CSV table of C-alpha atoms in Angstrom, one decimal:
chain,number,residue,atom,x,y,z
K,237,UNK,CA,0.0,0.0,0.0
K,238,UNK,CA,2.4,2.6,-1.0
K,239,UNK,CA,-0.5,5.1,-0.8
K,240,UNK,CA,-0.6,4.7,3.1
K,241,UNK,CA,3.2,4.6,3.3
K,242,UNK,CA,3.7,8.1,1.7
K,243,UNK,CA,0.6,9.2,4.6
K,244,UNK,CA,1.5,7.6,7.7
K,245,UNK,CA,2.7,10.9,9.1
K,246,UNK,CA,-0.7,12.2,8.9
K,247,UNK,CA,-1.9,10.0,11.8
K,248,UNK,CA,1.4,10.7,13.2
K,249,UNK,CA,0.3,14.6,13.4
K,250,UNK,CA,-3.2,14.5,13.8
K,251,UNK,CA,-3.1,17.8,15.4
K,252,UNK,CA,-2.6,19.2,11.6
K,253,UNK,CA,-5.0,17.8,10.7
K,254,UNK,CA,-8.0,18.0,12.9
K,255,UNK,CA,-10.7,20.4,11.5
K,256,UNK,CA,-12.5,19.4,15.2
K,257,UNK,CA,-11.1,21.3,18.3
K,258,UNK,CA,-13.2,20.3,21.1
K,259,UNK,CA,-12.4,20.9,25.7
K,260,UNK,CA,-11.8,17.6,25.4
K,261,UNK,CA,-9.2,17.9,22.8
K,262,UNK,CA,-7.4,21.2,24.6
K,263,UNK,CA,-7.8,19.5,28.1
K,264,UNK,CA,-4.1,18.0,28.2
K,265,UNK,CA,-2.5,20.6,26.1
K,266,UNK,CA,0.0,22.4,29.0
K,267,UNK,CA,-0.2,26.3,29.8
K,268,UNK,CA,3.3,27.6,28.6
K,269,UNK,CA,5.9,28.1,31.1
K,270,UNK,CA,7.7,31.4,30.7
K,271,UNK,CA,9.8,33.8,33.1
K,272,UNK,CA,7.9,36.7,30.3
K,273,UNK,CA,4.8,35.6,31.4
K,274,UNK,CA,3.1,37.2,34.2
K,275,UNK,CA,-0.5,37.4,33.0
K,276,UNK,CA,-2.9,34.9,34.6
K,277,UNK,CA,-6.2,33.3,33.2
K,278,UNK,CA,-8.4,35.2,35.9
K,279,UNK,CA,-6.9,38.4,34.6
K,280,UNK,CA,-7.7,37.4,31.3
K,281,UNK,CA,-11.2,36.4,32.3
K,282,UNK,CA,-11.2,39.9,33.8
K,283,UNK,CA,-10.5,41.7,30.3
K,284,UNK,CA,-13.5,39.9,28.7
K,285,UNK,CA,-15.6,40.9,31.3
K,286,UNK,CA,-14.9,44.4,30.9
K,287,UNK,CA,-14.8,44.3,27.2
K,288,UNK,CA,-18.3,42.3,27.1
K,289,UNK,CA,-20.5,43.7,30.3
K,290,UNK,CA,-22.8,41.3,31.8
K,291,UNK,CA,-21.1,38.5,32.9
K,292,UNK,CA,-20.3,37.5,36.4
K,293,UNK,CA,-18.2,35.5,37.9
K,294,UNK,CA,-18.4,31.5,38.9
K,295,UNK,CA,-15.9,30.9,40.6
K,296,UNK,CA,-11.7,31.8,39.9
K,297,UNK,CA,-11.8,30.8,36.3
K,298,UNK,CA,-15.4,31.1,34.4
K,299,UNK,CA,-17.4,33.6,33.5
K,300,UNK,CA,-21.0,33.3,33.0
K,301,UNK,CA,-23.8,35.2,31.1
K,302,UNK,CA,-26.7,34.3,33.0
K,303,UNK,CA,-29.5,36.6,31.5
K,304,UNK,CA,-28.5,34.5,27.8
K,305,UNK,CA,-26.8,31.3,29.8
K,306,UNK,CA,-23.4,31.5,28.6
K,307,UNK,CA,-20.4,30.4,30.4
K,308,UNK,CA,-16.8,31.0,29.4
K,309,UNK,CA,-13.2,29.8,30.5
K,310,UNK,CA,-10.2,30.1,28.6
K,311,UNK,CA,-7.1,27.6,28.2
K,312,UNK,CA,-3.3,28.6,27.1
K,313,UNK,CA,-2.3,27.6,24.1
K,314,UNK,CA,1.2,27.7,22.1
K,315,UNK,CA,3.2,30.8,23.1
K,316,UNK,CA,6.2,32.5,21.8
K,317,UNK,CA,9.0,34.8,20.4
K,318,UNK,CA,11.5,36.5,19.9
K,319,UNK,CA,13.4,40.6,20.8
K,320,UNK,CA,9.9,42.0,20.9
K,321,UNK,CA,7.6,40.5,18.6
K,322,UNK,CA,5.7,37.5,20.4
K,323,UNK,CA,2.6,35.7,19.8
K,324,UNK,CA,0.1,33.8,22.3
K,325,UNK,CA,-2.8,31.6,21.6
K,326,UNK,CA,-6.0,31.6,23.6
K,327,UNK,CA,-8.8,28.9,23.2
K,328,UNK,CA,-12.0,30.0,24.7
K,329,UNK,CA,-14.5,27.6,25.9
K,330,UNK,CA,-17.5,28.6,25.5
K,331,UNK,CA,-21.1,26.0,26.6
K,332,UNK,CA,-24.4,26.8,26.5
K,333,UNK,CA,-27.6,24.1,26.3
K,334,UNK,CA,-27.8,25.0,22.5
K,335,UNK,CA,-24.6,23.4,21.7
K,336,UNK,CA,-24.1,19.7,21.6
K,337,UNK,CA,-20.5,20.2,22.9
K,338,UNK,CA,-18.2,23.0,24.1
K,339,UNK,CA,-17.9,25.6,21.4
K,340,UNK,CA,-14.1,26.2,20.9
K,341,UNK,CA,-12.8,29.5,20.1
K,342,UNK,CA,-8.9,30.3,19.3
K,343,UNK,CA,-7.6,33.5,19.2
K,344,UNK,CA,-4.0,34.7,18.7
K,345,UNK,CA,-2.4,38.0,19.6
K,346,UNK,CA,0.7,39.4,18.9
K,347,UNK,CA,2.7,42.2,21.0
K,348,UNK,CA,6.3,43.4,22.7
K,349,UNK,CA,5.8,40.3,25.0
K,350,UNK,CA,3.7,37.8,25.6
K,351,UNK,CA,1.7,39.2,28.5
K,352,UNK,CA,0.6,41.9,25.7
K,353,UNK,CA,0.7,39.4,23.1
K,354,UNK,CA,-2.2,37.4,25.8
K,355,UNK,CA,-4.1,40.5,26.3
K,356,UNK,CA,-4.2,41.3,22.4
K,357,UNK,CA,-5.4,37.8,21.8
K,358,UNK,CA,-8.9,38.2,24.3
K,359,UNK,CA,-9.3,41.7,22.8
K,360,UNK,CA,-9.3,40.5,19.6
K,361,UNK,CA,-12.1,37.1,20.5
K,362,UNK,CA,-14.1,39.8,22.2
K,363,UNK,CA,-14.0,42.2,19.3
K,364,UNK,CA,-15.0,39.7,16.4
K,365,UNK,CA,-16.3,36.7,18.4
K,366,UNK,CA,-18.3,37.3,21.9
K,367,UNK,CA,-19.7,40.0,20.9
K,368,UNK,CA,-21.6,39.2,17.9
K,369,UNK,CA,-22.6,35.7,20.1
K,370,UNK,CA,-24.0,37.9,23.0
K,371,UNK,CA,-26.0,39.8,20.8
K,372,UNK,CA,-27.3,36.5,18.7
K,373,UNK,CA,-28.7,35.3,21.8
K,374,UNK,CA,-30.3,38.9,22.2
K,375,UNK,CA,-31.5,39.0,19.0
K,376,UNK,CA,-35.3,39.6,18.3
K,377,UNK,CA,-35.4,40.0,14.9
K,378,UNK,CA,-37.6,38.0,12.3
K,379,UNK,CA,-35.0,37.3,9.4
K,380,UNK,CA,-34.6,33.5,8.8
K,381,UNK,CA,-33.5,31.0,6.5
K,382,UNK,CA,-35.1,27.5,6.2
K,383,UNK,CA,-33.4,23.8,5.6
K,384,UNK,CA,-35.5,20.7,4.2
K,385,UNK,CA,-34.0,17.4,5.7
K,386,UNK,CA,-35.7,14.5,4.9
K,387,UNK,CA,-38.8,15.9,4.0
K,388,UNK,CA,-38.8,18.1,6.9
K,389,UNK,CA,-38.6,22.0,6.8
K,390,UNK,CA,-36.3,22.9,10.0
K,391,UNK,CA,-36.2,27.4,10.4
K,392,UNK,CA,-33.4,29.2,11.5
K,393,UNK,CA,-32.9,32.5,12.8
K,394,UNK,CA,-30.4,34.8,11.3
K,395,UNK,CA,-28.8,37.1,13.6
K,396,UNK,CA,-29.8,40.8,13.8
K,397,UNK,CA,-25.8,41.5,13.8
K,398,UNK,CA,-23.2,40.6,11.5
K,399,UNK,CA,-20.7,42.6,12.0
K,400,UNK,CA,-17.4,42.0,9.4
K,401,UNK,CA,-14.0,41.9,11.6
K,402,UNK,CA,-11.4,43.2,9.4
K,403,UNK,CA,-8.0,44.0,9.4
K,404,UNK,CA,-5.6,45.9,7.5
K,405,UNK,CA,-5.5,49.4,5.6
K,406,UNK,CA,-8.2,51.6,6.3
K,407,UNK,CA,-8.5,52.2,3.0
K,408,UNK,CA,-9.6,48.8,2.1
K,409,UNK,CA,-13.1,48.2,2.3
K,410,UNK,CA,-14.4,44.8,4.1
K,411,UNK,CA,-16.1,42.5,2.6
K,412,UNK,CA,-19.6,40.9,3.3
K,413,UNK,CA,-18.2,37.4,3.7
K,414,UNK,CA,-21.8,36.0,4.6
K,415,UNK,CA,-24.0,37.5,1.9
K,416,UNK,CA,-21.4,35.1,-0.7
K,417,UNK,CA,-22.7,32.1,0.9
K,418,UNK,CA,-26.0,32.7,2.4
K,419,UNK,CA,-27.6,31.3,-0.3
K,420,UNK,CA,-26.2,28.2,-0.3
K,421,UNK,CA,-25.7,27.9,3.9
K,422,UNK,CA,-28.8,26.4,3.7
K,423,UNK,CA,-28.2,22.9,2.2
K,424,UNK,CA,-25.4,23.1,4.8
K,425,UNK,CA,-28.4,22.9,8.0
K,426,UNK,CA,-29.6,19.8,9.3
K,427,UNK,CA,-31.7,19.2,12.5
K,428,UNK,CA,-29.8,20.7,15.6
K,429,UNK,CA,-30.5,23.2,17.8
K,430,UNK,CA,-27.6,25.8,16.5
K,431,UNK,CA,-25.1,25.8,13.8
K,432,UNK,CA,-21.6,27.8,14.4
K,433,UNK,CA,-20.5,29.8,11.1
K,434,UNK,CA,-17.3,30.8,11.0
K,435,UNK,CA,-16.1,33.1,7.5
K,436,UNK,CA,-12.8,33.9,6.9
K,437,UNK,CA,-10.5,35.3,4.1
K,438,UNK,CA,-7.4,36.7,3.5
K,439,UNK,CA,-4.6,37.8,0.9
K,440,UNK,CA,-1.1,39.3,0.7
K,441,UNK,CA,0.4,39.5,-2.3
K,442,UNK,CA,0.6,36.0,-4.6
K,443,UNK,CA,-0.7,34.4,-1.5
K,444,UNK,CA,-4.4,34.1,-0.4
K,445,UNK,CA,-7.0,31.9,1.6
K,446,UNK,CA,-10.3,31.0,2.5
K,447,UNK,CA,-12.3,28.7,4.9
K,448,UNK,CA,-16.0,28.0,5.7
K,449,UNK,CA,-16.5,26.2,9.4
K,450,UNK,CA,-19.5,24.9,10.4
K,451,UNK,CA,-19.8,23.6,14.1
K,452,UNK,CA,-15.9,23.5,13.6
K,453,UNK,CA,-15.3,21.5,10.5
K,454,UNK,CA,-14.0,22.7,7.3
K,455,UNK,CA,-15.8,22.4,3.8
K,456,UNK,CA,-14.1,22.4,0.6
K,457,UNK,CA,-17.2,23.0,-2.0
K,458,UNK,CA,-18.8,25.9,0.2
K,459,UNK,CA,-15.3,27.6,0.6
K,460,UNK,CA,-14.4,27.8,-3.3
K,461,UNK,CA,-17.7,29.4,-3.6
K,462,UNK,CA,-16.3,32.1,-1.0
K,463,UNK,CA,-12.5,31.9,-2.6
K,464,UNK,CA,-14.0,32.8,-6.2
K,465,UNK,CA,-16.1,35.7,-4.7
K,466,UNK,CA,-13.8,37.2,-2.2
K,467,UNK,CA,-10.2,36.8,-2.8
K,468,UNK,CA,-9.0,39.8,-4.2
K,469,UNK,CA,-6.9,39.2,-7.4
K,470,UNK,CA,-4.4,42.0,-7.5
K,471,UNK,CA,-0.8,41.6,-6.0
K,472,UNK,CA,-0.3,43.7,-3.0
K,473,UNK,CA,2.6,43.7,-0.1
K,474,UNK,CA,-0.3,44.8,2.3
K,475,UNK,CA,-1.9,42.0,4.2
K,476,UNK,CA,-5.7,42.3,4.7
K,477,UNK,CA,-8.1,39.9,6.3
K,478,UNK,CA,-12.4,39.4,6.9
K,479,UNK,CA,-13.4,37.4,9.8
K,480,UNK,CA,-17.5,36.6,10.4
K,481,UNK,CA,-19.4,34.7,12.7
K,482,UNK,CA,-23.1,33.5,12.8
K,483,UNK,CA,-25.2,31.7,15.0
K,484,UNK,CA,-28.1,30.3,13.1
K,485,UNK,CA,-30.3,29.3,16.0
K,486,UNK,CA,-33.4,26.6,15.2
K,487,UNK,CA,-36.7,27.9,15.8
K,488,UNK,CA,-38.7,25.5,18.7
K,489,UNK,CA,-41.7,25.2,16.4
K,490,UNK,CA,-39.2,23.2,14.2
K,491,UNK,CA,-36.6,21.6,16.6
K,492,UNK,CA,-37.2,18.1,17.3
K,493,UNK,CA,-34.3,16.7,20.2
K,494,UNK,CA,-31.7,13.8,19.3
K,495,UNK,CA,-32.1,10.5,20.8
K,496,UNK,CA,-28.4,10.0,21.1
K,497,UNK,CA,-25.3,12.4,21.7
K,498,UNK,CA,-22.0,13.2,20.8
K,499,UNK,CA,-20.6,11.1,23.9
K,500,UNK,CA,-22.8,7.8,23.1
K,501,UNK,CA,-22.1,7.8,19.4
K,502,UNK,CA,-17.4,8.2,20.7
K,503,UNK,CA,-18.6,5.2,22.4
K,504,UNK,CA,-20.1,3.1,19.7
K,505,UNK,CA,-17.3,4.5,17.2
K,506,UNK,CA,-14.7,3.2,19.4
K,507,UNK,CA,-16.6,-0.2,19.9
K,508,UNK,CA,-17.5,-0.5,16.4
K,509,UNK,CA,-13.5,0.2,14.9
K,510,UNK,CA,-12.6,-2.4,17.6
K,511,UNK,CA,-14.9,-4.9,15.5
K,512,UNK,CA,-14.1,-3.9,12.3
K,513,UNK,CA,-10.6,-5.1,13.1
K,514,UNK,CA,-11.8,-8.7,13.4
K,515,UNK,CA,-13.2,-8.4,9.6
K,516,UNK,CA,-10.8,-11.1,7.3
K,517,UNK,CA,-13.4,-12.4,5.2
K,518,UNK,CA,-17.2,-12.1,3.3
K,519,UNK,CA,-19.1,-14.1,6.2
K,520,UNK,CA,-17.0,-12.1,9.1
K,521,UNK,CA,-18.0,-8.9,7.6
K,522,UNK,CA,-21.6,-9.9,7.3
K,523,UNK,CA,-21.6,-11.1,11.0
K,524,UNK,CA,-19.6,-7.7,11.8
K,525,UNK,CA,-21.3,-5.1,10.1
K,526,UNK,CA,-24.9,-6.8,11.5
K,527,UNK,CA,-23.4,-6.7,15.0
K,528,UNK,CA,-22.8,-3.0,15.0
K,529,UNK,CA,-26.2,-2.0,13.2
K,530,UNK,CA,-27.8,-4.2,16.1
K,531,UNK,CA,-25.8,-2.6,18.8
K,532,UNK,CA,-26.9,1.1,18.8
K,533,UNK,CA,-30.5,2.0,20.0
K,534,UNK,CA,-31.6,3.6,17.0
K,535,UNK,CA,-31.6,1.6,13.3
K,536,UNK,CA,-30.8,4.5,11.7
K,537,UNK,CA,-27.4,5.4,14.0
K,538,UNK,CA,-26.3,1.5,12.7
K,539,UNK,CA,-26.4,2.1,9.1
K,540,UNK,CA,-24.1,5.4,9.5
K,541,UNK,CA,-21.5,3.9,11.9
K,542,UNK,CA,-21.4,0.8,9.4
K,543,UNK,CA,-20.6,3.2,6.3
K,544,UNK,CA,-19.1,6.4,7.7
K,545,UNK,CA,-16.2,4.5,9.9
K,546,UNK,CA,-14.0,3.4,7.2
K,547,UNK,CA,-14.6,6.4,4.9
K,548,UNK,CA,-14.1,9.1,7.4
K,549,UNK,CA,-11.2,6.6,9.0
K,550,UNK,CA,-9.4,6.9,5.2
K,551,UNK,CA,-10.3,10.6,5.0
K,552,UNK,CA,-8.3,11.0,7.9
K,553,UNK,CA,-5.2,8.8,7.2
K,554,UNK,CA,-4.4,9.8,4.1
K,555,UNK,CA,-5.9,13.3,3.6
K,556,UNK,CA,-7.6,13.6,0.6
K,557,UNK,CA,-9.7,16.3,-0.7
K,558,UNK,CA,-13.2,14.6,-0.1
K,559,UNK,CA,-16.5,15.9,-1.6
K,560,UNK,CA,-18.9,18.3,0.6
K,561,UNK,CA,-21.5,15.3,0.2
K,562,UNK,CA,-23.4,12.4,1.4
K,563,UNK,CA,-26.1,10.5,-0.4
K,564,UNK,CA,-28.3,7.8,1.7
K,565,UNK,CA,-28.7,4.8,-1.0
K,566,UNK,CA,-32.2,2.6,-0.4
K,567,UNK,CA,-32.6,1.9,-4.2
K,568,UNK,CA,-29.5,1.9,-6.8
K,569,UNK,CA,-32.2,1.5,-9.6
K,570,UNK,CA,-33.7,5.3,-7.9
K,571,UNK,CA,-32.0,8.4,-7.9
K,572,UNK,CA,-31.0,9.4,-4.7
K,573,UNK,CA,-31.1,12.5,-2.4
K,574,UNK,CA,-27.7,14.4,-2.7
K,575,UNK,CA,-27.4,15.9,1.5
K,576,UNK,CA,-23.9,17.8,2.8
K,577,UNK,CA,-22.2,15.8,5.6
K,578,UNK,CA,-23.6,18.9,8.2
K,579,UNK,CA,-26.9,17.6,7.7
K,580,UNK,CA,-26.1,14.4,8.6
K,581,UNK,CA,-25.6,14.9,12.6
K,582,UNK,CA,-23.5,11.4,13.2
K,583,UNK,CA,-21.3,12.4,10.6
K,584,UNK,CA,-19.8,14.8,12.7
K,585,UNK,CA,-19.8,12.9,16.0
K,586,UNK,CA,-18.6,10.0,14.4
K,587,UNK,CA,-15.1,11.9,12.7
K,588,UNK,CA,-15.0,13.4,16.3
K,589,UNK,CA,-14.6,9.7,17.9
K,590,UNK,CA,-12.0,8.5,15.1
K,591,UNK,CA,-10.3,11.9,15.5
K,592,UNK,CA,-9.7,10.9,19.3
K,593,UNK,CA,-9.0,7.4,18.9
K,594,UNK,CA,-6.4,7.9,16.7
K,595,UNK,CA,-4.8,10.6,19.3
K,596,UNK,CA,-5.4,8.1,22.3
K,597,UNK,CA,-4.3,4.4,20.5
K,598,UNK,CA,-2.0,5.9,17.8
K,599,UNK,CA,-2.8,2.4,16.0
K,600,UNK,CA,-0.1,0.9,13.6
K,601,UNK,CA,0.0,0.6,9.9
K,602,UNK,CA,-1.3,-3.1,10.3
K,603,UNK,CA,-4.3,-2.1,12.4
K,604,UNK,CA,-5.0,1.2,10.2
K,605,UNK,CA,-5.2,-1.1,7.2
K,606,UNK,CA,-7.6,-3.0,8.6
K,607,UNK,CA,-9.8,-0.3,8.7
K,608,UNK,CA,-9.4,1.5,5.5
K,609,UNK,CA,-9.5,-1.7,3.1
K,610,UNK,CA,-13.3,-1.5,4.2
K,611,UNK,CA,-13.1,2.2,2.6
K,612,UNK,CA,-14.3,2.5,-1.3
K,613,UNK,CA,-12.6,5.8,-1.2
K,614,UNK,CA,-9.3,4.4,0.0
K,615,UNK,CA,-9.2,2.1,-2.8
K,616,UNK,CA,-10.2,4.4,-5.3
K,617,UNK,CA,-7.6,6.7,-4.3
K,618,UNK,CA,-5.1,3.9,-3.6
K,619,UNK,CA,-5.8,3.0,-7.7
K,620,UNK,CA,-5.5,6.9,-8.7
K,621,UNK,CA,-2.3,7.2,-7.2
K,622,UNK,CA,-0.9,4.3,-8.2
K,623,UNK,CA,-1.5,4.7,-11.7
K,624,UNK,CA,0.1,8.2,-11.5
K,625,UNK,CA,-2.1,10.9,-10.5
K,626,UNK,CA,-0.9,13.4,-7.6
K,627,UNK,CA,-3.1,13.0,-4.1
K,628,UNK,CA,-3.1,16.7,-4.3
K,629,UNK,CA,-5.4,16.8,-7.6
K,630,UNK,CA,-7.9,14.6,-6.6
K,631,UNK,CA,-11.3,15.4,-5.7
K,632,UNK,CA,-13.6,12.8,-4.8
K,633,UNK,CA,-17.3,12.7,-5.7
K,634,UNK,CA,-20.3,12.6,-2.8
K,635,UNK,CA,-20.1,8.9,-0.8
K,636,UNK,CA,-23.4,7.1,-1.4
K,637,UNK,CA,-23.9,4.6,1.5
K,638,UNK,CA,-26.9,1.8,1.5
K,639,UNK,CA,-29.7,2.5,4.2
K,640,UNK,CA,-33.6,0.7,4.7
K,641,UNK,CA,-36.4,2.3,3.4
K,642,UNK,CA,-37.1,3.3,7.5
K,643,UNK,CA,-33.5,4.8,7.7
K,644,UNK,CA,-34.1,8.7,9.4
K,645,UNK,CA,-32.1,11.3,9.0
K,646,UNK,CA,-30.8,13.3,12.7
């Protein structure tokens, strides 16, 4: 498998890789040590509060917004420098009962030192994060946008603020990073309670970028859309950047709760990768795949762990450019409903789990190909590349996966 030879760093370095950051994920990273260093998180804390009013304190190290029932802490992340130019990362944890799981924020500053460096960074989230998110929560306003999954109209409230966080010359004018994809956000909605909408783009020169996050993943097909739209085309040796953030919010006349979370479906990931491992031939993989649908307590949460595992397990290994959709197969003889993977709620929890077993086990090459020889994208990729074309150049087409006539969508 020469494929997964010229890859095996990338479960080496997951941390490059990991579109997902999560508490659980930034729990064991350690606060930097530095004699530069003076500032502490309370003091940090302390800046947000006076930079957002409102919140109050629980305890030493979290804030909480109790009139909109936001909480807040904040964790160190990499820090560093040189003379008098440093940087510091800050990751804000952010919970409310909207979100299935901690809402993760990073922010970087930069300064003379790092204490400056930490302060600029929780200027900056308050600035173009916190408080667009306070005032999304506030928001009374009667714009919305609507999403049909499965059959099923599901409304969501835009936010009465949008502001545009730029940066660089004042002469530059930002740019409405939103209105490029509203349009199309909505094939991006599914059924839960909030989706988190992170915009960004950027140039200097030759060089430029965009991304589109939802709920912390990156999608390619939505962020071309933005990259043909927003990236200015003419050199310049001035670096300038947009920044937006929206909280779609799903009305309660449409919201319908999950009978499973993001904790029980880690759980039946793990379990499940630990039986695919057994697979050697046709009547094991019967048995296998059968086990795992019959082990979950909804049918429909089966059929995804059985064909999302491997695909999203290859995805990961070998980092290929991987198509924005999904396509739930009952008939091959019927033309099938084309969904993005954000729709598809267990998509997302499930690349979580395989995200964290692969940090936890760090399986070997043996175990790994267990897994992805039960991936049709591995093997079509495996042939591509072996027959000469460059990973880089591939893009692969929405994964159809076979479901019952009774499969529902969550």
């Amino acid at each position: 498998m020469a494929l997964f030879n010229k890859n095996k760093k990338n479960s080496e370095k997951l941390s490059e890789t990991n579109n997902i950051v999560t508490a659980d994920a930034i729990a064991a990273i350690p606060v930097p040590v530095s004699k530069k260093a003076t500032v502490t998180v309370p003091q940090l804390l302390e800046i947000v509060k006076s930079k957002c009013e409102g919140a109050q304190w629980e305890g030493e190290k979290k804030l909480i917004y109790r009139d909109i029932d936001l909480s807040l802490t904040i964790k160190v992340g990499e820090c560093g420098g040189a003379g008098n130019r440093f940087s510091a990362q800050l990751l804000f944890v952010l919970e409310h009962p909207y979100f299935d799981d901690e809402l993760v924020e990073s922010s970087v500053g930069v300064g003379s030192s790092i204490d400056e460096a930490m302060k600029t960074a929780a200027e900056s989230f308050c600035a173009s994060v916190l408080t667009f998110l306070i005032a999304t929560f506030k928001c009374t306003g009667d714009e919305k946008i609507t999403a049909t999954v499965d059959g099923k109209e599901h409304i969501f409230r835009i936010p009465c603020s949008r502001g545009i966080y730029h940066y660089g010359l004042k002469s530059d004018k930002p740019c409405d990073l939103w209105n490029i994809v509203k349009d199309k956000i909505p094939q991006y909605l599914g059924t839960k309670k909030a989706y988190w909408i992170k915009l960004y783009s950027s140039y200097t020169g030759k060089s430029s970028a965009c991304e589109v996050r939802i709920n912390g993943i990156v999608y390619p097909d939505i962020t071309d859309l933005l990259y043909q739209a927003a990236v200015v085309k003419e050199e310049s040796a001035e670096f300038s950047s947009d920044k937006q953030f929206i909280l779609l919010i799903q009305d309660d006349s449409t919201y319908k709760p999950c009978p499973f979370d993001i904790n029980q479906v880690k759980d039946l990931t793990w379990e499940a990768i630990e039986k695919m491992k057994t697979i050697h031939d046709k009547e094991t993989h019967r048995s296998v795949f059968e086990d795992i649908r019959e082990s979950t307590p909804i049918k429909s949460l089966g059929m995804e762990l059985c064909a999302f595992i491997p695909e999203i397990y290859s995805q990961v290994i070998v980092n290929y450019r991987d198509s924005d959709g999904i396509m739930p197969v009952v008939d091959r003889n019927v033309k099938s409903t084309v969904y993005m993977k954000s729709q598809i709620r267990s998509y997302g929890y499930i690349q979580y789990a395989i995200y964290r077993y692969l940090d936890k086990y760090r399986p070997g090459k043996e175990d790994n190909l267990k897994i992805l020889s039960l991936s049709a994208k591995f093997g079509a990729v495996n042939k591509a590349v072996g027959d000469g074309a460059k990973l880089e150049d591939l893009r692969m087409s929405a994964l159809g996966y076979p479901v019952d006539e009774d499969y529902v969508i969550w």
